[in-house]
PDB file of C-alpha atoms in Angstrom:
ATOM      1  CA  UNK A  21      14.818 137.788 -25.937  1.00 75.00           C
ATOM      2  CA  UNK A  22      17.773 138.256 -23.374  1.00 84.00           C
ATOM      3  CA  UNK A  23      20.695 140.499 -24.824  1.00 87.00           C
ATOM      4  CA  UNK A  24      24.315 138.664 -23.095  1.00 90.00           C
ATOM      5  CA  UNK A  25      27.051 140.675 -23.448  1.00 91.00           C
ATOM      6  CA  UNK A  26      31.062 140.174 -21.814  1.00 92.00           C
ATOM      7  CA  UNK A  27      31.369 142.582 -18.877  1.00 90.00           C
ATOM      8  CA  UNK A  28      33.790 144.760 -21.153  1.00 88.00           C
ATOM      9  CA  UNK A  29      31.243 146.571 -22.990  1.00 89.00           C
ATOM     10  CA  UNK A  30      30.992 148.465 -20.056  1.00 90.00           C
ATOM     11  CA  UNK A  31      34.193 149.714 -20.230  1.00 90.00           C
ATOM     12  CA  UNK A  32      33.830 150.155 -24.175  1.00 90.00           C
ATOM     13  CA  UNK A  33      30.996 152.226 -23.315  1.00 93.00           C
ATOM     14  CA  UNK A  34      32.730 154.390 -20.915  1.00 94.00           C
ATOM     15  CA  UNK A  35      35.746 154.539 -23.447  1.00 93.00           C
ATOM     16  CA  UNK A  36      33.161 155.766 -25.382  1.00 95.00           C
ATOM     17  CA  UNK A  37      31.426 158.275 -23.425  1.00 96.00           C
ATOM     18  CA  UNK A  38      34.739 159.638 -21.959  1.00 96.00           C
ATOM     19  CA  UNK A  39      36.070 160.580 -25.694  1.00 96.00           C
ATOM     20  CA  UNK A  40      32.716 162.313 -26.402  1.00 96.00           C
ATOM     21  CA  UNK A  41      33.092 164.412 -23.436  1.00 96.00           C
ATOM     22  CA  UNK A  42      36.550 165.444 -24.389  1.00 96.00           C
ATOM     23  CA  UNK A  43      35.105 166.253 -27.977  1.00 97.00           C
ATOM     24  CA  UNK A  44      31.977 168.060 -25.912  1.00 96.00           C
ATOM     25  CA  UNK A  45      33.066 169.179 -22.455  1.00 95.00           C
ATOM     26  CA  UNK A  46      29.372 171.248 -22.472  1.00 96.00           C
ATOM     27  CA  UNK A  47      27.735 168.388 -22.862  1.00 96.00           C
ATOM     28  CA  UNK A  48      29.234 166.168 -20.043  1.00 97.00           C
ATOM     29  CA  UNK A  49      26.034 165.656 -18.475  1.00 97.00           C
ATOM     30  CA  UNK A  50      24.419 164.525 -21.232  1.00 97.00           C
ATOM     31  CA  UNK A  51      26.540 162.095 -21.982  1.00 97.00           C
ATOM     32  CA  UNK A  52      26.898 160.485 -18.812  1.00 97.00           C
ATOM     33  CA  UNK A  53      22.989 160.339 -18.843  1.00 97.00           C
ATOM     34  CA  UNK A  54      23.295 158.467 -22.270  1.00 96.00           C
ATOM     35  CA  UNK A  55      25.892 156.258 -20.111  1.00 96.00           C
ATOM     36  CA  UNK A  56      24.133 155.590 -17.364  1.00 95.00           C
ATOM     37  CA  UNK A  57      20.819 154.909 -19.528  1.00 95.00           C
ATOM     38  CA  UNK A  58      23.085 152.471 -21.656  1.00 91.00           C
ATOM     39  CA  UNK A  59      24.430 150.993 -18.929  1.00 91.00           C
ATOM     40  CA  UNK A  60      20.592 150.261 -17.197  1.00 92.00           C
ATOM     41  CA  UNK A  61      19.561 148.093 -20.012  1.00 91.00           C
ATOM     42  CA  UNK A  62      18.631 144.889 -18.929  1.00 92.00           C
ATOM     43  CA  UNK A  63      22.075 142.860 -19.796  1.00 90.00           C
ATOM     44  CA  UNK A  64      23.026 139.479 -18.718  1.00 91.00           C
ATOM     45  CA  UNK A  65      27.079 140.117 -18.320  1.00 92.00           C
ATOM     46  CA  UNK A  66      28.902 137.573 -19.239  1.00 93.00           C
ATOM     47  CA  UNK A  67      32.294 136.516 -17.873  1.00 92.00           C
ATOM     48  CA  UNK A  68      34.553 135.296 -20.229  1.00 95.00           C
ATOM     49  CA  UNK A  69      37.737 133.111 -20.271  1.00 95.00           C
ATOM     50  CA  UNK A  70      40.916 134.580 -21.317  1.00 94.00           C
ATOM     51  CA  UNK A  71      42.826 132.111 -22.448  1.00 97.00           C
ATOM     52  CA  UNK A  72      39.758 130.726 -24.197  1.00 96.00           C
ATOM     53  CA  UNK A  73      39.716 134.232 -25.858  1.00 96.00           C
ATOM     54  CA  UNK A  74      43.138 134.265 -26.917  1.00 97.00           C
ATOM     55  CA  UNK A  75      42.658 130.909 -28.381  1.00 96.00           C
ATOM     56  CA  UNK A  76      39.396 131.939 -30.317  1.00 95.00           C
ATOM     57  CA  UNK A  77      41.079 134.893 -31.587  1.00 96.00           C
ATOM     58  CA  UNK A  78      43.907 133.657 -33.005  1.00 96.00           C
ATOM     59  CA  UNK A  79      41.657 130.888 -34.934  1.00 93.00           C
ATOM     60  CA  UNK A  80      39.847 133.100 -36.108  1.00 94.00           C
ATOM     61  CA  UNK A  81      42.261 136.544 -36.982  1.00 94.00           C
ATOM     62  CA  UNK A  82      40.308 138.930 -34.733  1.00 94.00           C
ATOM     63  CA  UNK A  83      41.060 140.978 -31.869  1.00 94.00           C
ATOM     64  CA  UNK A  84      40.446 139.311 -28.275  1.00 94.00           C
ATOM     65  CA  UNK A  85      37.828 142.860 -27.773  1.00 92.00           C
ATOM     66  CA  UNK A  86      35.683 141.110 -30.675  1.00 93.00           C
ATOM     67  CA  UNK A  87      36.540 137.389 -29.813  1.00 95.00           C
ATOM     68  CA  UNK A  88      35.253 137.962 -26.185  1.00 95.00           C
ATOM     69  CA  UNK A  89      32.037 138.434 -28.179  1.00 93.00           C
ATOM     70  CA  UNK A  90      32.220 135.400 -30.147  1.00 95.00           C
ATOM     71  CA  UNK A  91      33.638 133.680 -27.131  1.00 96.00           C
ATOM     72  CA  UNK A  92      29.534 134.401 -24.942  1.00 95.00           C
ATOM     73  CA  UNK A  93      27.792 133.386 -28.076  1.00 93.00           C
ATOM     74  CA  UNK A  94      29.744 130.116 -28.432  1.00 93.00           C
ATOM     75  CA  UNK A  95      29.468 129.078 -24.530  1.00 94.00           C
ATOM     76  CA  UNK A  96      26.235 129.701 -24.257  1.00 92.00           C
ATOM     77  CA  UNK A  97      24.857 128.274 -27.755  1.00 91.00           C
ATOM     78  CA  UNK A  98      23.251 131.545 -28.829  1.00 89.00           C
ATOM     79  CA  UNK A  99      23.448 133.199 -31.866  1.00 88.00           C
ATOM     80  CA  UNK A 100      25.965 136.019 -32.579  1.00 87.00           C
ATOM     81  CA  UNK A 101      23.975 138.555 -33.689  1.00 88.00           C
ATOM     82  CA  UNK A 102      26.117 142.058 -34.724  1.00 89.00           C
ATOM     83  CA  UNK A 103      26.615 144.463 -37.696  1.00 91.00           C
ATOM     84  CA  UNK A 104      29.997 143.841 -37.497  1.00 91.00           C
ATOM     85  CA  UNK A 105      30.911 142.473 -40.289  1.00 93.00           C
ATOM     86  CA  UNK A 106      34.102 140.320 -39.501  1.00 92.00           C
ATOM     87  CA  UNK A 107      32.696 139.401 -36.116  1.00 93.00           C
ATOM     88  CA  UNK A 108      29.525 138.010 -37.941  1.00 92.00           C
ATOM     89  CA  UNK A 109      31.968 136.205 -40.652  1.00 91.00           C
ATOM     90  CA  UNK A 110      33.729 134.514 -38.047  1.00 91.00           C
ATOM     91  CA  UNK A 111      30.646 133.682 -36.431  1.00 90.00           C
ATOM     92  CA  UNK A 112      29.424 131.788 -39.274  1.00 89.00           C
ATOM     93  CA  UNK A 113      32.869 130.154 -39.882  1.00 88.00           C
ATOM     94  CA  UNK A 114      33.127 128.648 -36.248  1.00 82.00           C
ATOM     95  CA  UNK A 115      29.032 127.789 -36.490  1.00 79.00           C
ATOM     96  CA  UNK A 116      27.742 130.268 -33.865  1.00 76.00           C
TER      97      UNK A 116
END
């Protein structure tokens, strides 16, 4: 199974990283090992849109961060699989 994600989970995952090493400045390393390791996984990045996004979002009342989600699973006609709970309820509104 191939895992497609939009390029900005990379940046959520350096958000991420960067506000556990201000919570854990010891553990800096370790963290950007985590990121690094996260960031190796064998991910198809999807480009998205914008405007598409901004369209999608407003249909469906989320935030473009989770549209851009919903956005990859609709343009390639795969399903949105997350344990988000209003991502996955729009998914099933808009039939992805």
């Amino acid at each position: 199974m191939d895992l497609y994600e939009p390029t900005n989970l990379a940046y959520e995952l350096g958000s991420v990283a960067r506000k556990k090493a201000i919570a854990d400045p010891e553990g800096v390393d370790a963290i950007a090992a985590a990121l690094e390791t996260g960031l190796a996984w064998d991910i198809r990045w999807a480009d998205v849109q914008n405007v598409a996004v901004l369209r999608l979002a407003s249909q469906t009342g989320l935030g473009t961060h989770d549209a851009s989600y919903l956005y990859v699973a609709r343009a390639l006609g795969v399903p949105m699989v997350t344990f988000d709970e209003r991502l996955r309820m729009a998914a099933d509104a808009t039939g992805v």
